[in-house]
Tab-separated table of C-alpha atoms and ligand atoms in Angstrom:
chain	number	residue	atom	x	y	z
A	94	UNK	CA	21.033	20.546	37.893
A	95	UNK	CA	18.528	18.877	40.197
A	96	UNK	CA	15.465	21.002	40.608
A	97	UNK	CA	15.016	22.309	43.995
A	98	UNK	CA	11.203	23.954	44.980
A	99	UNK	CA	10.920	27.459	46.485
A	100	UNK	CA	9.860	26.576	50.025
A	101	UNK	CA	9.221	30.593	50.141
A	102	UNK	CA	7.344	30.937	46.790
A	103	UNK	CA	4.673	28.480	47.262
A	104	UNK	CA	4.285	29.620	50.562
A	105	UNK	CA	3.663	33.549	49.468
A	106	UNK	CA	1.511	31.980	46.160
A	107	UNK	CA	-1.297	30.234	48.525
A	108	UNK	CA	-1.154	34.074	50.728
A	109	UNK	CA	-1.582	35.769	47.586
A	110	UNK	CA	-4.212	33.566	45.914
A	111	UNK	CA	-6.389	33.709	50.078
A	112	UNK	CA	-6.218	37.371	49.640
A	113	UNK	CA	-8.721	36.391	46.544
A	114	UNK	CA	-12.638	36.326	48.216
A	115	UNK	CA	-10.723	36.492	51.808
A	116	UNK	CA	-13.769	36.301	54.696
A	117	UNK	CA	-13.362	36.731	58.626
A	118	UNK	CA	-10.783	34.098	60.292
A	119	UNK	CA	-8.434	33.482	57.546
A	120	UNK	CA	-10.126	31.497	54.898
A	121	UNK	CA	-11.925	31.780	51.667
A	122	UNK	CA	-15.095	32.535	49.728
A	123	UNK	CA	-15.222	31.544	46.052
A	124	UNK	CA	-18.012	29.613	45.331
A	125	UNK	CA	-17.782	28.473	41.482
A	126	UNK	CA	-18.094	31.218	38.646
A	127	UNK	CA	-18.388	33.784	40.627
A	128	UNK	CA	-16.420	37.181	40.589
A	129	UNK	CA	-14.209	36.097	43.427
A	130	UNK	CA	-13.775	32.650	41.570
A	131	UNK	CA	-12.922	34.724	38.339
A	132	UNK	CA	-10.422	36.846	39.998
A	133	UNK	CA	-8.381	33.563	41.441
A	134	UNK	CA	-8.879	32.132	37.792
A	135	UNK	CA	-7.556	35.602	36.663
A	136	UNK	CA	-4.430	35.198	38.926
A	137	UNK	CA	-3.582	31.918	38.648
A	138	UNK	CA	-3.774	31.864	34.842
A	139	UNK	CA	-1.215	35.331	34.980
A	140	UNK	CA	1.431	33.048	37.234
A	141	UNK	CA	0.700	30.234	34.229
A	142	UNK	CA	1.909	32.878	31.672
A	143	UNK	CA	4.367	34.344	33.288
A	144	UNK	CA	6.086	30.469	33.987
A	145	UNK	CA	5.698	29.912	30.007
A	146	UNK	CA	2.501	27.548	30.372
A	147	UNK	CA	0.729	27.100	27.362
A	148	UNK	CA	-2.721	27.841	28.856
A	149	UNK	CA	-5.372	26.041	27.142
A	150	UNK	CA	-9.112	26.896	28.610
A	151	UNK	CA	-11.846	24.684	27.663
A	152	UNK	CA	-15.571	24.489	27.037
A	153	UNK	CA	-16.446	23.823	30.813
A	154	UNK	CA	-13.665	26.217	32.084
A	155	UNK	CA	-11.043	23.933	32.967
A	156	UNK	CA	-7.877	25.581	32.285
A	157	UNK	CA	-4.520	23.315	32.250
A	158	UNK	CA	-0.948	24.772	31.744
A	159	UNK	CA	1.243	22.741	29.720
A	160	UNK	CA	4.728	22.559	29.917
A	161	UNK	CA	6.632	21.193	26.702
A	162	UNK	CA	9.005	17.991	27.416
A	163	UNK	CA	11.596	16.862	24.722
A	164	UNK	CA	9.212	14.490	23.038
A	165	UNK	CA	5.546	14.986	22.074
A	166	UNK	CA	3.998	12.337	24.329
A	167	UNK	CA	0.800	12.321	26.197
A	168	UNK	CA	1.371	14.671	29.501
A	169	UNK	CA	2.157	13.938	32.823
A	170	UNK	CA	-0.592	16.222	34.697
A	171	UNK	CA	-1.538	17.248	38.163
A	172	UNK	CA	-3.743	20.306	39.813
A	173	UNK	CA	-7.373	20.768	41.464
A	174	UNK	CA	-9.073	23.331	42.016
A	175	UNK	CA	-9.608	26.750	43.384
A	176	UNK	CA	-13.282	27.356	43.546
A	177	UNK	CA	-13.841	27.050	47.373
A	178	UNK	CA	-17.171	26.690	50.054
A	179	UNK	CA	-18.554	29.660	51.183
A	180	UNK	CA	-16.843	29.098	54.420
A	181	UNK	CA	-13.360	27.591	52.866
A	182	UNK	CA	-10.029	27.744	54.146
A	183	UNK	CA	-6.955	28.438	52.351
A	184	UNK	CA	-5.716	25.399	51.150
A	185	UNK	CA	-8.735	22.861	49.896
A	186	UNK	CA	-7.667	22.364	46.370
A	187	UNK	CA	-5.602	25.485	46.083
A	188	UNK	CA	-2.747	24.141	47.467
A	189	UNK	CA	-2.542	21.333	44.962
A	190	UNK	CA	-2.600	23.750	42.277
A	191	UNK	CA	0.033	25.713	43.597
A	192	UNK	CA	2.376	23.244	44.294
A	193	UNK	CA	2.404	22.127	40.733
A	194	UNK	CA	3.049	25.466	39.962
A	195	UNK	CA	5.872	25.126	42.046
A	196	UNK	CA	6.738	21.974	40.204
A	197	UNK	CA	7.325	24.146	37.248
A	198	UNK	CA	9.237	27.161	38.647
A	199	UNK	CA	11.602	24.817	39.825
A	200	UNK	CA	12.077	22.963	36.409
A	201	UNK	CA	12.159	26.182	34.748
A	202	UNK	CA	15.373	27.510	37.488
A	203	UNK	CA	17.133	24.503	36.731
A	204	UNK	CA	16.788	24.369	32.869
A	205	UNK	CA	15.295	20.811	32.764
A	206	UNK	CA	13.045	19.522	29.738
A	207	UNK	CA	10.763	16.357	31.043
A	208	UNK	CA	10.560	13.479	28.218
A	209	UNK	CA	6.974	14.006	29.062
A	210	UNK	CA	4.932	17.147	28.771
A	211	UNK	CA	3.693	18.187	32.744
A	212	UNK	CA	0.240	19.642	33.267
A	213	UNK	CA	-1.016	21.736	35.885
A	214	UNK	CA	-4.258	21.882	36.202
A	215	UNK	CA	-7.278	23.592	37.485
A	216	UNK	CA	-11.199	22.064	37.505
A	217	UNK	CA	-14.285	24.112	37.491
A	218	UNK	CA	-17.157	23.925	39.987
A	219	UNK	CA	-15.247	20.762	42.339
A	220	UNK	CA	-16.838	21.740	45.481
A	221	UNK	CA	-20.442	21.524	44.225
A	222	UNK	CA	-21.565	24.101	46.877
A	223	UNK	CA	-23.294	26.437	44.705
A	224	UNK	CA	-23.808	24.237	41.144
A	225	UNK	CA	-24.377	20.320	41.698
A	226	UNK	CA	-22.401	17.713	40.902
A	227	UNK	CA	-19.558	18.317	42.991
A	228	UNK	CA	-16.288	18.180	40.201
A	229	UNK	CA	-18.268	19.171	37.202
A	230	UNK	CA	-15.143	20.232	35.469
A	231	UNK	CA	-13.250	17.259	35.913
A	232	UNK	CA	-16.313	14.965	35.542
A	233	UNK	CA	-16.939	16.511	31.962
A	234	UNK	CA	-13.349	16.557	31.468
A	235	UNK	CA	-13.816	12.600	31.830
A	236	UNK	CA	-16.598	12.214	29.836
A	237	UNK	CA	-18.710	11.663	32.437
A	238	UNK	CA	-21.238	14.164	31.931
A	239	UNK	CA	-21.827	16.018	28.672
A	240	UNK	CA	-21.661	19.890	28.208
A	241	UNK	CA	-25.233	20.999	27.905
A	242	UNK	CA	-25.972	19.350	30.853
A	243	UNK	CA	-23.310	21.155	32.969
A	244	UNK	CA	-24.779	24.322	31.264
A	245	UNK	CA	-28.183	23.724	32.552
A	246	UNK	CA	-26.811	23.428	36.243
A	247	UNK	CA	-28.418	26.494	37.948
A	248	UNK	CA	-27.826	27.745	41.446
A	249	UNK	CA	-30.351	28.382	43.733
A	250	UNK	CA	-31.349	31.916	42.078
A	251	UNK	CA	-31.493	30.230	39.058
A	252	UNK	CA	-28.475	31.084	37.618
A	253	UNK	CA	-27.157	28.897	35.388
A	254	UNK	CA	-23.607	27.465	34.881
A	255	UNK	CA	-23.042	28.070	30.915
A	256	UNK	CA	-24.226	31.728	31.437
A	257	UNK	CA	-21.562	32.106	34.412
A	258	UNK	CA	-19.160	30.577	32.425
A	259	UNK	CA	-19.906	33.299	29.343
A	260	UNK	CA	-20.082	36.181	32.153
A	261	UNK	CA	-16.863	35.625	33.534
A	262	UNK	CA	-15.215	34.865	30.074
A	263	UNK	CA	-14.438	31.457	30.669
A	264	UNK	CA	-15.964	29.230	28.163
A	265	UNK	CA	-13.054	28.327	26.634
A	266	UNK	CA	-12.363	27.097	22.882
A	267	UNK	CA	-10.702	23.490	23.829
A	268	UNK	CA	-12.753	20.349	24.197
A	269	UNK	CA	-12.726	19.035	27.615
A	270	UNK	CA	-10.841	15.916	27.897
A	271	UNK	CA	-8.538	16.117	24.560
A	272	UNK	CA	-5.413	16.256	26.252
A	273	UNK	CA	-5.865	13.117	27.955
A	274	UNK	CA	-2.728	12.613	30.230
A	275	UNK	CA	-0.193	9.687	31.003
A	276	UNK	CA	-1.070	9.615	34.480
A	277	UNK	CA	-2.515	12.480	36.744
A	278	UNK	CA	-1.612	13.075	40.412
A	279	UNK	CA	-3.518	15.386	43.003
A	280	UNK	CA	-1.751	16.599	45.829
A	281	UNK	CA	-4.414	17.795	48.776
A	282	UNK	CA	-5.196	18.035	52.227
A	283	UNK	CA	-6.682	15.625	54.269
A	284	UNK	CA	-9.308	17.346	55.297
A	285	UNK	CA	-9.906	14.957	58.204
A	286	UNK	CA	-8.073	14.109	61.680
A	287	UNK	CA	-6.753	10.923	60.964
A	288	UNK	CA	-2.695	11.941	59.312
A	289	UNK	CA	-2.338	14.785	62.498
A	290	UNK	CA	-3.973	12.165	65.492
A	291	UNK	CA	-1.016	9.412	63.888
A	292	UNK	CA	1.145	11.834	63.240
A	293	UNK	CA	2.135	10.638	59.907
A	294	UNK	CA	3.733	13.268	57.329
A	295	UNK	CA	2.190	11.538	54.276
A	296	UNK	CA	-1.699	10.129	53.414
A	297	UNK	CA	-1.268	7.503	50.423
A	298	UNK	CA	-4.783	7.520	49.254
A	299	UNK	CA	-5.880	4.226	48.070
A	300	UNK	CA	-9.242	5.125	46.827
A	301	UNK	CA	-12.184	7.834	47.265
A	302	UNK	CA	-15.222	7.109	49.097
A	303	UNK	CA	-18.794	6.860	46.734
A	304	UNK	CA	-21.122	9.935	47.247
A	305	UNK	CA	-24.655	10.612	47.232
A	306	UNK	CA	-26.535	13.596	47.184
A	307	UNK	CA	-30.249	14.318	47.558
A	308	UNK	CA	-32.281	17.434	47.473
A	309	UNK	CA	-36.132	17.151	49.375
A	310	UNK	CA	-38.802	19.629	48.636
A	311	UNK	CA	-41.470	18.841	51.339
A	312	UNK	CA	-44.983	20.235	51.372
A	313	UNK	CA	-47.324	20.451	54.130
A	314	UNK	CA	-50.120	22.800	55.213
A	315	UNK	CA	-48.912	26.026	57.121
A	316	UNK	CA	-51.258	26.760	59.827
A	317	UNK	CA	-51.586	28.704	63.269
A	318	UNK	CA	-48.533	27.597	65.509
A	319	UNK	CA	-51.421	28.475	68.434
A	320	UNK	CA	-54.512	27.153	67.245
A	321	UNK	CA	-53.632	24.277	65.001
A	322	UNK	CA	-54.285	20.793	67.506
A	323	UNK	CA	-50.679	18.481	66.992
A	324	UNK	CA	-53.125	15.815	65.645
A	325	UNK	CA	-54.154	18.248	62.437
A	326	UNK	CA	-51.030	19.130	61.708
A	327	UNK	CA	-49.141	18.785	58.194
A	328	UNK	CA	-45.642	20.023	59.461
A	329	UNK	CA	-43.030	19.969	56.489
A	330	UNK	CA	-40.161	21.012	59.240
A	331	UNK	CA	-41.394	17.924	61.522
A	332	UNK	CA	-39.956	15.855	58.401
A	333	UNK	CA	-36.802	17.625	57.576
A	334	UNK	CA	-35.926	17.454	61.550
A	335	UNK	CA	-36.746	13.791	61.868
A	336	UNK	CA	-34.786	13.017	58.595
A	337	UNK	CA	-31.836	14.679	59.879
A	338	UNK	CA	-32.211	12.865	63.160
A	339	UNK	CA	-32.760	9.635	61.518
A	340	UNK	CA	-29.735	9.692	59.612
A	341	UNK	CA	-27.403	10.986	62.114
A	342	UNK	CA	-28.546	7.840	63.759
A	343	UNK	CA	-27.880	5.481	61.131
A	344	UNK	CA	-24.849	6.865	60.795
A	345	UNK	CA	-23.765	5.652	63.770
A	346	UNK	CA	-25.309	2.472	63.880
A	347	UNK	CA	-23.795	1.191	60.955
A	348	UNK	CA	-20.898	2.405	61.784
A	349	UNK	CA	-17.433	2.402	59.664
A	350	UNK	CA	-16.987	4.725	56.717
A	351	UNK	CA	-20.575	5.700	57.046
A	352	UNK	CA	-21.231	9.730	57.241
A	353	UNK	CA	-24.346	12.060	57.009
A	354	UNK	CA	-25.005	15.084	56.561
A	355	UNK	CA	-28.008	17.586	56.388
A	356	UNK	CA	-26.214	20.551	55.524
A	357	UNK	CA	-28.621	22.462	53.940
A	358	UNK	CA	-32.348	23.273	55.201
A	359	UNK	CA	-34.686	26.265	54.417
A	360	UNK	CA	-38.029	26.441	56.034
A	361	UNK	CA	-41.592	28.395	54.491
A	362	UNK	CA	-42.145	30.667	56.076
A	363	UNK	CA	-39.596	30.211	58.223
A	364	UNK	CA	-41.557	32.491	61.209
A	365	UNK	CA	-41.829	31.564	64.764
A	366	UNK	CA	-45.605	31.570	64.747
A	367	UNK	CA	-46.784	29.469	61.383
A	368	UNK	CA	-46.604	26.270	61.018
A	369	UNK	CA	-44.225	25.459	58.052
A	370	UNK	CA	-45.851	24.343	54.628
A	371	UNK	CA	-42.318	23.943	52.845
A	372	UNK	CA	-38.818	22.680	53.768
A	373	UNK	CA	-36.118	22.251	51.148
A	374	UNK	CA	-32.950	20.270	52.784
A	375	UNK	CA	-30.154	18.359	51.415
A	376	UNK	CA	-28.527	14.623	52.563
A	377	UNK	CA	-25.158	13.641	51.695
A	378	UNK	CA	-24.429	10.114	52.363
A	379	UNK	CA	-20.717	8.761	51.901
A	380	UNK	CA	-19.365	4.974	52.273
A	381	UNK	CA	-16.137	3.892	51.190
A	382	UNK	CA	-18.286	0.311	49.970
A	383	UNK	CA	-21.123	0.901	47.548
A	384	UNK	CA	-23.549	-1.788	49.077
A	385	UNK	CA	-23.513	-0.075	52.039
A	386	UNK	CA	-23.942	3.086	50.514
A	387	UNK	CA	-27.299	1.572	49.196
A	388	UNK	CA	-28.193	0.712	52.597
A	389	UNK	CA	-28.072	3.884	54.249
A	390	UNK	CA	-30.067	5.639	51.098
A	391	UNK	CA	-32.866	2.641	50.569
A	392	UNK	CA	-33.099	3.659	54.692
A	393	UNK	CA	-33.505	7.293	54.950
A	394	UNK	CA	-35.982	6.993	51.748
A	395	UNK	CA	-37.715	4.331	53.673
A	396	UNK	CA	-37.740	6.744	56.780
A	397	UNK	CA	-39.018	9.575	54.639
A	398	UNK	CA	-41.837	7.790	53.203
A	399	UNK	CA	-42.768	6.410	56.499
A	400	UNK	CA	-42.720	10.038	58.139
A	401	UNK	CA	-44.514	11.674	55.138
A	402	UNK	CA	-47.466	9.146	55.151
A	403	UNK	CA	-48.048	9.661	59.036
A	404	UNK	CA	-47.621	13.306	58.469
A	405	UNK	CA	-49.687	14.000	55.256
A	406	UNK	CA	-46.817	15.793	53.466
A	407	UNK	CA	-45.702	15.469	49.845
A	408	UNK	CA	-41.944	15.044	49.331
A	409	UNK	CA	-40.105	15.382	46.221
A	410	UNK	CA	-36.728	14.042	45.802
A	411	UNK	CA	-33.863	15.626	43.343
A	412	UNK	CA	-30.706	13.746	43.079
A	413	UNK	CA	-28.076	16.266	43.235
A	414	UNK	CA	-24.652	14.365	42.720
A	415	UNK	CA	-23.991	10.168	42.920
A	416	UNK	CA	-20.546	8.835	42.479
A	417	UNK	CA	-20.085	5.411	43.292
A	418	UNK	CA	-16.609	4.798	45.478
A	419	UNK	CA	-13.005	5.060	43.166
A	420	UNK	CA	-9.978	2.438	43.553
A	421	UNK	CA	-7.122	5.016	42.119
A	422	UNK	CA	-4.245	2.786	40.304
A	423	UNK	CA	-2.103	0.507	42.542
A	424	UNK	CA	1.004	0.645	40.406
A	425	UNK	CA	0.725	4.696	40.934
A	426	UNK	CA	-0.566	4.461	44.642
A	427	UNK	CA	2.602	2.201	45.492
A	428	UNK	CA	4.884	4.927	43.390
A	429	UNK	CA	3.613	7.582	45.949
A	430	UNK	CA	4.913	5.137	49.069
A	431	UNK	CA	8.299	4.457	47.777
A	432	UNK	CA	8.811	7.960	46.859
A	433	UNK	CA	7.178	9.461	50.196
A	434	UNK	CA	9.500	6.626	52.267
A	435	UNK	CA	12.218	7.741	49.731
A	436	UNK	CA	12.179	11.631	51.052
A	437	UNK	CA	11.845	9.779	54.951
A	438	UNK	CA	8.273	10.426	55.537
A	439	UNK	CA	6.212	8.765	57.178
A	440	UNK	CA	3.397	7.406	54.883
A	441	UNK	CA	-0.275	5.053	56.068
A	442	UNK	CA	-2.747	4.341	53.421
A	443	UNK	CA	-6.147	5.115	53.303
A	444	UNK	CA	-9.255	6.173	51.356
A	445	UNK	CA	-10.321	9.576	50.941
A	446	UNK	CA	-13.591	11.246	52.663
A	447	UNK	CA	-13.615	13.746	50.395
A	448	UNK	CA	-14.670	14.062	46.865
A	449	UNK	CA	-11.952	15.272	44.256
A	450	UNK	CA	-11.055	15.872	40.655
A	451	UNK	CA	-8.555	12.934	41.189
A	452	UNK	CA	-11.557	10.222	41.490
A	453	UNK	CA	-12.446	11.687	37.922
A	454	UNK	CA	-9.546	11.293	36.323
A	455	UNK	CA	-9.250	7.965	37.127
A	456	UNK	CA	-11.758	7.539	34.440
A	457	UNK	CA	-9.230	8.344	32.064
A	458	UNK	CA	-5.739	7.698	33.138
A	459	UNK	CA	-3.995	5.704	35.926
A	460	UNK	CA	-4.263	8.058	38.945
A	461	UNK	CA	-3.819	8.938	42.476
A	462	UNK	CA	-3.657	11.314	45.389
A	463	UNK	CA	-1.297	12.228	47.891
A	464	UNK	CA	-2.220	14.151	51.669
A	465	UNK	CA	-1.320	16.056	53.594
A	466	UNK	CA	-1.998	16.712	57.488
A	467	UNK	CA	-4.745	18.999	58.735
A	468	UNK	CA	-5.008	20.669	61.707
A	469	UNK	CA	-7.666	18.881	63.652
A	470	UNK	CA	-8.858	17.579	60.963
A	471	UNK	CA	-10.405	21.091	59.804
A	472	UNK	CA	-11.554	21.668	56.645
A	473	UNK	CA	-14.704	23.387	54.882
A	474	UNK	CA	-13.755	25.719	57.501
A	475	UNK	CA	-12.107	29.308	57.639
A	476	UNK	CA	-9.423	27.659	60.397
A	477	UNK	CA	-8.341	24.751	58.035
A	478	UNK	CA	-4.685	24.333	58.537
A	479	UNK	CA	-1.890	22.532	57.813
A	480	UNK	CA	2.135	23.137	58.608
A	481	UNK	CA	4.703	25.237	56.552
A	482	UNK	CA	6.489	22.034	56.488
A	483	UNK	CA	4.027	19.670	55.666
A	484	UNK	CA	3.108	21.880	52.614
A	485	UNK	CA	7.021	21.729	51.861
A	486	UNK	CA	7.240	18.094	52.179
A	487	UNK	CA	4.001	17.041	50.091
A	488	UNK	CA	5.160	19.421	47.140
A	489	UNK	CA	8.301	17.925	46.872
A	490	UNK	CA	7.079	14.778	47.332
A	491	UNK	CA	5.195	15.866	44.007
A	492	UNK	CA	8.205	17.260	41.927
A	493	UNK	CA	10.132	13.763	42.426
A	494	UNK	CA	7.231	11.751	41.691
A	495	UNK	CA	6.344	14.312	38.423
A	496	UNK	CA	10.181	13.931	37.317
A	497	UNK	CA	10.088	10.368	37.361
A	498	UNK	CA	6.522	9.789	35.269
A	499	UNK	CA	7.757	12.436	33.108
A	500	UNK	CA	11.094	10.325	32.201
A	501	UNK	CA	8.589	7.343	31.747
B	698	HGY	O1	-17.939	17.441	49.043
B	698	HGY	C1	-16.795	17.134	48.804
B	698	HGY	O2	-16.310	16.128	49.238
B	698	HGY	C2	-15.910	18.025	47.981
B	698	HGY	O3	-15.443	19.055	48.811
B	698	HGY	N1	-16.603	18.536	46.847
B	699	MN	MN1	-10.860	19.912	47.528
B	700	MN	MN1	-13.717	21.050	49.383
């Protein structure tokens, strides 16, 4: 019997799992390790049980439901994640997650055993927003980083991610990165506007653009905002304002992939009438090509050090995440077209903007990512959207493509 998805079920699962840390507008609040991120952990690991996943939960809190196939062979796997931003929307990683859920309740309903054993996964702490790197869980899952120094991550309070883990019970007994699968395939939103401005069904993502993230801790002099002449002045806001200024401006000029960001800025004392002495911000630069990528950060540390010198500030820089741009597997990539063009969608290739566990994984095993459309390009963003039938089509886009690598 040919396995047929539950256009209905996966539908109700990503309702159920937003109800989880639900916020104002629709979306979702469940920044990494927290209660709210334990609670969706909780939830989604119940659905794994009750589908007969073998749920194996590892040192970093990755937890990955296997599915026995007729032969013990290295697994075909998929997932995500389903931490969130503090301002997320419903289906940034989730969705992927679910839909290979999906995957399974549809196997399960029509009694078929894969050669292969299939995977769903979920990865701790990809969004990055409150512990940096962004995809710690799949990064140590790849061997990219090692466990005590995930552990040591601590959030701005100080809190630390091996002592979240502990709190909300999931420091798991399996060594990240054991079950190292055949091939791994992440089904996601776009997250941008390109796939709903074409109006193409299906985003065959070629590659993931590189990533780097910087922390500054400036320090100036506060002073009277009255008294204090412009020429004595030691402003540590002046900086953060000019940096975020210069690289908007870069941005632009260079042009292409290039993207940047200040996302983050806190001022000391942060009142109307003092001069600030401190300003913490953040930069996130993003190029699809790596040289480039230099560019812009040799460019806005050159602007920095310019600004600080003519302002008398110190500035301290903290590297808070660097990956350098991923090329996922071409034999894969093309096995998403032909099987996207198979179901009659329309498909266009193209990287990702976004970082995801997928551009981990390809560390490990051949990999690759399939999108789907968002609404005006909304994401990180309680109004991110994307059509009932675009979820329906990228899911079973996923359970043809899973059947056939788990024959392989
Ligand atoms: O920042 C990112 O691209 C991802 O959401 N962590
Ligand atoms: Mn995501
Ligand atoms: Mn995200």
């Amino acid at each position: 019997m040919t396995p047929k998805l539950s256009d209905r079920h996966l539908l109700d699962t990503l309702d159920e799992l937003a109800r989880i840390g639900a916020i104002e507008g629709g979306g979702c609040a469940r920044l990494a390790l927290t209660d709210e991120d334990k609670a969706g952990r909780d939830l989604v690991v119940g659905w794994m049980k009750a589908l007969g996943l073998e749920v194996r939960i590892d040192a970093i809190g990755n937890v990955v439901g296997l599915r026995a196939g007729r032969e013990n062979l290295a697994p075909v796997m998929t997932g995500s994640h389903i931490d969130t931003v503090r301002t997320g929307g419903r289906y940034d990683g989730n969705y992927g997650v679910l839909a290979g859920l999906e995957v399974v309740r549809a196997l399960n309903a029509a009694n078929v055993t894969t050669r292969r054993p299939i995977a769903v996964a979920f990865f701790t702490n990809e969004e990055g927003a409150r512990f940096q790197p962004d995809m710690m869980g799949s990064l140590v899952y790849a061997g990219g980083i090692g466990l005590n120094e995930a552990y040591a991550a601590a959030d701005k309070d100080g809190v630390a991610v091996g002592d979240e883990l502990r709190r909300i019970g999931y420091l798991g007994p399996a060594k990240p990165g054991t079950l190292k699968p055949h091939a791994f395939l992440e089904l996601h939103i776009e997250q941008g506007p390109i796939l709903d401005e074409e109006k193409v069904r299906i985003g065959v993502v070629e590659s993931v653009q590189g990533i780097s993230w910087t922390e500054y801790t400036v320090t100036g002099v506060s002073n009277h905002a009255g008294t204090t002449p412009m020429r004595l002045r030691r402003d540590a806001g002046y900086l953060a304002a000019s940096v975020n200024l210069f690289a908007r401006k870069l941005a632009w000029e260079m042009g292409g992939h290039q993207v940047a960001t200040v996302g983050a800025l806190s001022l000391r004392p942060n009142l109307i009438n003092v001069v600030p002495n401190r300003a913490v911000f953040t930069v996130d630069l993003r190029n699809t090509d790596e040289a480039k990528l230099k560019e812009a950060e040799a460019r806005v540390a050159a602007h920095i050090a310019e600004v600080a010198a003519a302002e008398r500030v110190e500035v301290e820089a903290k590297v808070l995440a660097r990956f350098e741009p991923v090329i996922f597997d071409a034999g894969l990539v093309d096995r998403v077209e032909r099987h996207a063009r198979a179901l009659s969608l329309s498909t266009r290739r193209m990287p990702s903007g976004a970082g995801h566990d997928a551009q981990m994984m390809q560390r490990i095993c051949p990999t690759a990512m399939i999108f789907v459309p968002s609404v005006a390009g909304l994401s990180h963003n309680v109004k991110e959207h994307t059509e009932a039938a675009d979820l329906v089509a990228g899911a079973e886009l996923l359970l043809n493509l899973l059947l056939e690598l788990a024959e392989a």
